[in-house]
Amino acid sequence: CSCDSSATAQLKSSVDGSSCGCDDGFSDSGVRYADGTVRLQSVDLESDANGTFFGITRDWTNGNGYDRGNFFGSGSVIADQPTLVKIDANKLAVIADGHTSYQFSRTSSSAPWVGEAFLQNTLTYDTGTNEYVFSDAAGSEYRFYNFDASLASHQQGALHTSKDPGGNTITNHYD
């Protein structure tokens, strides 16, 4: 594959430590060999002002479970704004883009979250802020709202803050 510097590649690189954001297992025409998931991406906005990356990169996907429904249309996922999806009481997935998810499971409500498929990233629950915290080996941290019924449905599992290894923090607001 060819390497790129898009928002999706930077997030993926931050999350999994890949050197260029390439997605192994995809054909040249953007179809994942293993399951037929399509990779179709459009970068709408991109900025690296003041050393903090910001962008809007849309991924369209036919992959089951990636699209939570949003303002960008059916099958669209905003790669620059990962989400946390509750699969069941003991399984969560961080959706990084339209074709990349990081799944975590636990054996009981008091057990720690464990990454599946030898995932080196971590997921914890911060009881002080009532947020899920996804961290990678490079030192980036993504905080997600919990799934409490007191939160609006569009806010549940949404990204609250992201912090890069240099300590630059972006806070998202959902008014």
PDB file of C-alpha atoms in Angstrom:
ATOM      1  CA  CYS A   1       0.000   0.000   0.000  1.00  0.00           C
ATOM      2  CA  SER A   2       1.078   3.606  -0.262  1.00  0.00           C
ATOM      3  CA  CYS A   3       1.661   5.609   2.876  1.00  0.00           C
ATOM      4  CA  ASP A   4      -0.261   8.797   3.524  1.00  0.00           C
ATOM      5  CA  SER A   5      -0.366  11.629   6.038  1.00  0.00           C
ATOM      6  CA  SER A   6      -4.148  11.924   6.269  1.00  0.00           C
ATOM      7  CA  ALA A   7      -5.965  12.297   9.545  1.00  0.00           C
ATOM      8  CA  THR A   8      -6.923   8.626   9.452  1.00  0.00           C
ATOM      9  CA  ALA A   9      -3.306   7.588   9.009  1.00  0.00           C
ATOM     10  CA  GLN A  10      -2.175   9.829  11.869  1.00  0.00           C
ATOM     11  CA  LEU A  11      -4.843   8.487  14.240  1.00  0.00           C
ATOM     12  CA  LYS A  12      -4.143   4.901  13.212  1.00  0.00           C
ATOM     13  CA  SER A  13      -0.396   5.475  13.605  1.00  0.00           C
ATOM     14  CA  SER A  14      -0.978   7.021  17.027  1.00  0.00           C
ATOM     15  CA  VAL A  15      -3.180   4.125  18.103  1.00  0.00           C
ATOM     16  CA  ASP A  16      -1.332   1.106  16.753  1.00  0.00           C
ATOM     17  CA  GLY A  17       2.220   2.383  16.310  1.00  0.00           C
ATOM     18  CA  SER A  18       2.246   1.746  12.555  1.00  0.00           C
ATOM     19  CA  SER A  19       4.900   3.690  10.719  1.00  0.00           C
ATOM     20  CA  CYS A  20       2.780   5.026   7.864  1.00  0.00           C
ATOM     21  CA  GLY A  21      -0.903   4.335   8.419  1.00  0.00           C
ATOM     22  CA  CYS A  22      -1.033   1.577   5.813  1.00  0.00           C
ATOM     23  CA  ASP A  23      -3.805  -0.971   6.180  1.00  0.00           C
ATOM     24  CA  ASP A  24      -2.541  -4.440   5.320  1.00  0.00           C
ATOM     25  CA  GLY A  25      -5.054  -6.831   3.853  1.00  0.00           C
ATOM     26  CA  PHE A  26      -6.726  -4.405   1.427  1.00  0.00           C
ATOM     27  CA  SER A  27      -6.683  -4.733  -2.346  1.00  0.00           C
ATOM     28  CA  ASP A  28      -5.485  -1.859  -4.540  1.00  0.00           C
ATOM     29  CA  SER A  29      -9.128  -0.989  -5.156  1.00  0.00           C
ATOM     30  CA  GLY A  30      -9.834  -0.630  -1.402  1.00  0.00           C
ATOM     31  CA  VAL A  31     -11.579  -3.896  -0.533  1.00  0.00           C
ATOM     32  CA  ARG A  32     -10.401  -5.873   2.500  1.00  0.00           C
ATOM     33  CA  TYR A  33      -9.668  -9.435   1.400  1.00  0.00           C
ATOM     34  CA  ALA A  34     -10.810 -11.052   4.659  1.00  0.00           C
ATOM     35  CA  ASP A  35     -14.396  -9.792   4.773  1.00  0.00           C
ATOM     36  CA  GLY A  36     -15.160  -7.534   1.797  1.00  0.00           C
ATOM     37  CA  THR A  37     -15.200  -4.296   3.815  1.00  0.00           C
ATOM     38  CA  VAL A  38     -14.750  -1.299   1.513  1.00  0.00           C
ATOM     39  CA  ARG A  39     -12.267   1.502   2.285  1.00  0.00           C
ATOM     40  CA  LEU A  40     -13.509   4.761   0.760  1.00  0.00           C
ATOM     41  CA  GLN A  41     -12.172   7.978   2.249  1.00  0.00           C
ATOM     42  CA  SER A  42     -12.513  11.727   1.717  1.00  0.00           C
ATOM     43  CA  VAL A  43     -10.460  14.370   3.536  1.00  0.00           C
ATOM     44  CA  ASP A  44     -12.672  17.434   3.944  1.00  0.00           C
ATOM     45  CA  LEU A  45     -10.543  19.536   6.276  1.00  0.00           C
ATOM     46  CA  GLU A  46      -6.998  19.192   7.565  1.00  0.00           C
ATOM     47  CA  SER A  47      -4.810  21.455   9.714  1.00  0.00           C
ATOM     48  CA  ASP A  48      -1.611  21.083  11.706  1.00  0.00           C
ATOM     49  CA  ALA A  49      -1.672  24.562  13.216  1.00  0.00           C
ATOM     50  CA  ASN A  50       0.392  25.053  16.358  1.00  0.00           C
ATOM     51  CA  GLY A  51       1.529  21.423  16.237  1.00  0.00           C
ATOM     52  CA  THR A  52      -1.900  20.013  17.109  1.00  0.00           C
ATOM     53  CA  PHE A  53      -3.555  18.060  14.334  1.00  0.00           C
ATOM     54  CA  PHE A  54      -7.194  18.678  13.489  1.00  0.00           C
ATOM     55  CA  GLY A  55      -9.238  17.441  10.575  1.00  0.00           C
ATOM     56  CA  ILE A  56     -12.422  15.964   9.223  1.00  0.00           C
ATOM     57  CA  THR A  57     -11.871  12.771   7.288  1.00  0.00           C
ATOM     58  CA  ARG A  58     -14.943  10.816   6.246  1.00  0.00           C
ATOM     59  CA  ASP A  59     -14.762   7.065   5.760  1.00  0.00           C
ATOM     60  CA  TRP A  60     -17.660   5.313   4.128  1.00  0.00           C
ATOM     61  CA  THR A  61     -17.992   1.692   5.147  1.00  0.00           C
ATOM     62  CA  ASN A  62     -20.135  -1.309   4.430  1.00  0.00           C
ATOM     63  CA  GLY A  63     -18.565  -3.017   7.460  1.00  0.00           C
ATOM     64  CA  ASN A  64     -21.039  -4.077  10.125  1.00  0.00           C
ATOM     65  CA  GLY A  65     -20.788  -2.174  13.425  1.00  0.00           C
ATOM     66  CA  TYR A  66     -18.595   0.776  12.417  1.00  0.00           C
ATOM     67  CA  ASP A  67     -21.340   3.302  11.613  1.00  0.00           C
ATOM     68  CA  ARG A  68     -23.157   4.602  14.706  1.00  0.00           C
ATOM     69  CA  GLY A  69     -25.288   6.961  12.682  1.00  0.00           C
ATOM     70  CA  ASN A  70     -24.308  10.599  12.380  1.00  0.00           C
ATOM     71  CA  PHE A  71     -24.867  13.799  10.465  1.00  0.00           C
ATOM     72  CA  PHE A  72     -22.603  12.736   7.579  1.00  0.00           C
ATOM     73  CA  GLY A  73     -24.857  10.031   6.159  1.00  0.00           C
ATOM     74  CA  SER A  74     -25.502   6.317   6.327  1.00  0.00           C
ATOM     75  CA  GLY A  75     -22.310   4.262   6.483  1.00  0.00           C
ATOM     76  CA  SER A  76     -20.134   7.315   7.218  1.00  0.00           C
ATOM     77  CA  VAL A  77     -17.607   7.363  10.021  1.00  0.00           C
ATOM     78  CA  ILE A  78     -15.522  10.404  10.965  1.00  0.00           C
ATOM     79  CA  ALA A  79     -12.004   9.009  11.267  1.00  0.00           C
ATOM     80  CA  ASP A  80     -10.747  12.012  13.245  1.00  0.00           C
ATOM     81  CA  GLN A  81     -13.317  11.455  15.964  1.00  0.00           C
ATOM     82  CA  PRO A  82     -13.135   7.896  17.247  1.00  0.00           C
ATOM     83  CA  THR A  83     -16.084   6.519  19.200  1.00  0.00           C
ATOM     84  CA  LEU A  84     -16.579   3.881  21.845  1.00  0.00           C
ATOM     85  CA  VAL A  85     -19.256   1.295  21.106  1.00  0.00           C
ATOM     86  CA  LYS A  86     -20.839  -0.940  23.719  1.00  0.00           C
ATOM     87  CA  ILE A  87     -21.212  -4.400  22.205  1.00  0.00           C
ATOM     88  CA  ASP A  88     -22.532  -5.889  25.437  1.00  0.00           C
ATOM     89  CA  ALA A  89     -21.966  -5.435  29.201  1.00  0.00           C
ATOM     90  CA  ASN A  90     -18.507  -7.003  29.006  1.00  0.00           C
ATOM     91  CA  LYS A  91     -17.324  -6.023  25.528  1.00  0.00           C
ATOM     92  CA  LEU A  92     -16.468  -2.591  24.096  1.00  0.00           C
ATOM     93  CA  ALA A  93     -14.868  -1.461  20.841  1.00  0.00           C
ATOM     94  CA  VAL A  94     -13.033   1.739  19.981  1.00  0.00           C
ATOM     95  CA  ILE A  95     -13.995   2.588  16.390  1.00  0.00           C
ATOM     96  CA  ALA A  96     -11.014   4.432  14.906  1.00  0.00           C
ATOM     97  CA  ASP A  97     -12.351   4.775  11.363  1.00  0.00           C
ATOM     98  CA  GLY A  98     -14.555   3.006   8.829  1.00  0.00           C
ATOM     99  CA  HIS A  99     -12.483  -0.165   8.865  1.00  0.00           C
ATOM    100  CA  THR A 100     -10.463  -0.246  12.115  1.00  0.00           C
ATOM    101  CA  SER A 101     -11.761  -1.190  15.550  1.00  0.00           C
ATOM    102  CA  TYR A 102      -9.975  -2.132  18.765  1.00  0.00           C
ATOM    103  CA  GLN A 103     -11.981  -4.544  20.896  1.00  0.00           C
ATOM    104  CA  PHE A 104     -11.764  -5.046  24.638  1.00  0.00           C
ATOM    105  CA  SER A 105     -13.509  -7.545  26.867  1.00  0.00           C
ATOM    106  CA  ARG A 106     -13.701  -8.439  30.547  1.00  0.00           C
ATOM    107  CA  THR A 107     -14.932 -11.459  32.474  1.00  0.00           C
ATOM    108  CA  SER A 108     -17.091  -9.533  34.970  1.00  0.00           C
ATOM    109  CA  SER A 109     -18.119  -5.979  35.840  1.00  0.00           C
ATOM    110  CA  SER A 110     -15.229  -5.712  38.326  1.00  0.00           C
ATOM    111  CA  ALA A 111     -12.572  -7.231  36.029  1.00  0.00           C
ATOM    112  CA  PRO A 112     -10.117  -5.101  34.005  1.00  0.00           C
ATOM    113  CA  TRP A 113     -10.626  -4.524  30.279  1.00  0.00           C
ATOM    114  CA  VAL A 114      -8.334  -6.710  28.167  1.00  0.00           C
ATOM    115  CA  GLY A 115      -7.486  -6.007  24.533  1.00  0.00           C
ATOM    116  CA  GLU A 116      -8.393  -8.786  22.127  1.00  0.00           C
ATOM    117  CA  ALA A 117      -6.009 -10.286  19.559  1.00  0.00           C
ATOM    118  CA  PHE A 118      -2.887  -9.341  21.560  1.00  0.00           C
ATOM    119  CA  LEU A 119      -3.754  -5.646  21.464  1.00  0.00           C
ATOM    120  CA  GLN A 120      -1.133  -3.605  23.325  1.00  0.00           C
ATOM    121  CA  ASN A 121      -3.338  -0.527  23.826  1.00  0.00           C
ATOM    122  CA  THR A 122      -5.270  -0.204  27.082  1.00  0.00           C
ATOM    123  CA  LEU A 123      -8.815   0.651  28.072  1.00  0.00           C
ATOM    124  CA  THR A 124      -9.665   1.614  31.654  1.00  0.00           C
ATOM    125  CA  TYR A 125     -12.595   3.242  33.414  1.00  0.00           C
ATOM    126  CA  ASP A 126     -11.883   6.426  35.389  1.00  0.00           C
ATOM    127  CA  THR A 127     -14.387   6.411  38.259  1.00  0.00           C
ATOM    128  CA  GLY A 128     -13.480  10.006  39.167  1.00  0.00           C
ATOM    129  CA  THR A 129     -14.620  11.412  35.814  1.00  0.00           C
ATOM    130  CA  ASN A 130     -16.917   8.534  34.788  1.00  0.00           C
ATOM    131  CA  GLU A 131     -15.092   8.204  31.479  1.00  0.00           C
ATOM    132  CA  TYR A 132     -13.462   5.380  29.568  1.00  0.00           C
ATOM    133  CA  VAL A 133      -9.763   6.022  28.853  1.00  0.00           C
ATOM    134  CA  PHE A 134      -8.116   4.494  25.777  1.00  0.00           C
ATOM    135  CA  SER A 135      -4.303   4.781  25.779  1.00  0.00           C
ATOM    136  CA  ASP A 136      -1.652   3.681  23.329  1.00  0.00           C
ATOM    137  CA  ALA A 137       2.018   2.790  23.738  1.00  0.00           C
ATOM    138  CA  ALA A 138       3.098   6.144  22.261  1.00  0.00           C
ATOM    139  CA  GLY A 139       1.395   8.017  25.110  1.00  0.00           C
ATOM    140  CA  SER A 140      -1.740   9.318  23.377  1.00  0.00           C
ATOM    141  CA  GLU A 141      -4.918   9.267  25.445  1.00  0.00           C
ATOM    142  CA  TYR A 142      -8.549   9.343  24.314  1.00  0.00           C
ATOM    143  CA  ARG A 143     -11.330   9.867  26.873  1.00  0.00           C
ATOM    144  CA  PHE A 144     -14.858   8.762  26.014  1.00  0.00           C
ATOM    145  CA  TYR A 145     -18.143   9.538  27.723  1.00  0.00           C
ATOM    146  CA  ASN A 146     -19.738   6.547  29.461  1.00  0.00           C
ATOM    147  CA  PHE A 147     -23.065   4.966  28.545  1.00  0.00           C
ATOM    148  CA  ASP A 148     -25.126   6.346  31.422  1.00  0.00           C
ATOM    149  CA  ALA A 149     -28.787   6.940  30.552  1.00  0.00           C
ATOM    150  CA  SER A 150     -28.508  10.501  31.926  1.00  0.00           C
ATOM    151  CA  LEU A 151     -26.380  11.415  28.881  1.00  0.00           C
ATOM    152  CA  ALA A 152     -27.977  12.228  25.544  1.00  0.00           C
ATOM    153  CA  SER A 153     -27.802   9.221  23.211  1.00  0.00           C
ATOM    154  CA  HIS A 154     -25.440  11.020  20.780  1.00  0.00           C
ATOM    155  CA  GLN A 155     -23.042  11.719  23.662  1.00  0.00           C
ATOM    156  CA  GLN A 156     -22.842   8.130  24.968  1.00  0.00           C
ATOM    157  CA  GLY A 157     -19.513   6.656  23.880  1.00  0.00           C
ATOM    158  CA  ALA A 158     -18.513   9.898  22.137  1.00  0.00           C
ATOM    159  CA  LEU A 159     -14.977  11.256  22.331  1.00  0.00           C
ATOM    160  CA  HIS A 160     -14.663  13.827  25.122  1.00  0.00           C
ATOM    161  CA  THR A 161     -10.960  14.669  25.022  1.00  0.00           C
ATOM    162  CA  SER A 162      -7.865  13.540  23.178  1.00  0.00           C
ATOM    163  CA  LYS A 163      -4.313  14.199  24.280  1.00  0.00           C
ATOM    164  CA  ASP A 164      -1.227  13.569  22.166  1.00  0.00           C
ATOM    165  CA  PRO A 165       2.108  12.404  23.675  1.00  0.00           C
ATOM    166  CA  GLY A 166       3.242  16.050  23.898  1.00  0.00           C
ATOM    167  CA  GLY A 167       0.339  16.909  26.202  1.00  0.00           C
ATOM    168  CA  ASN A 168      -1.683  18.891  23.641  1.00  0.00           C
ATOM    169  CA  THR A 169      -5.349  18.362  24.502  1.00  0.00           C
ATOM    170  CA  ILE A 170      -8.448  18.792  22.362  1.00  0.00           C
ATOM    171  CA  THR A 171     -11.834  18.866  24.117  1.00  0.00           C
ATOM    172  CA  ASN A 172     -15.021  18.119  22.198  1.00  0.00           C
ATOM    173  CA  HIS A 173     -18.340  19.706  23.161  1.00  0.00           C
ATOM    174  CA  TYR A 174     -21.754  18.278  22.281  1.00  0.00           C
ATOM    175  CA  ASP A 175     -24.327  21.030  22.737  1.00  0.00           C
TER     176      ASP A 175
END
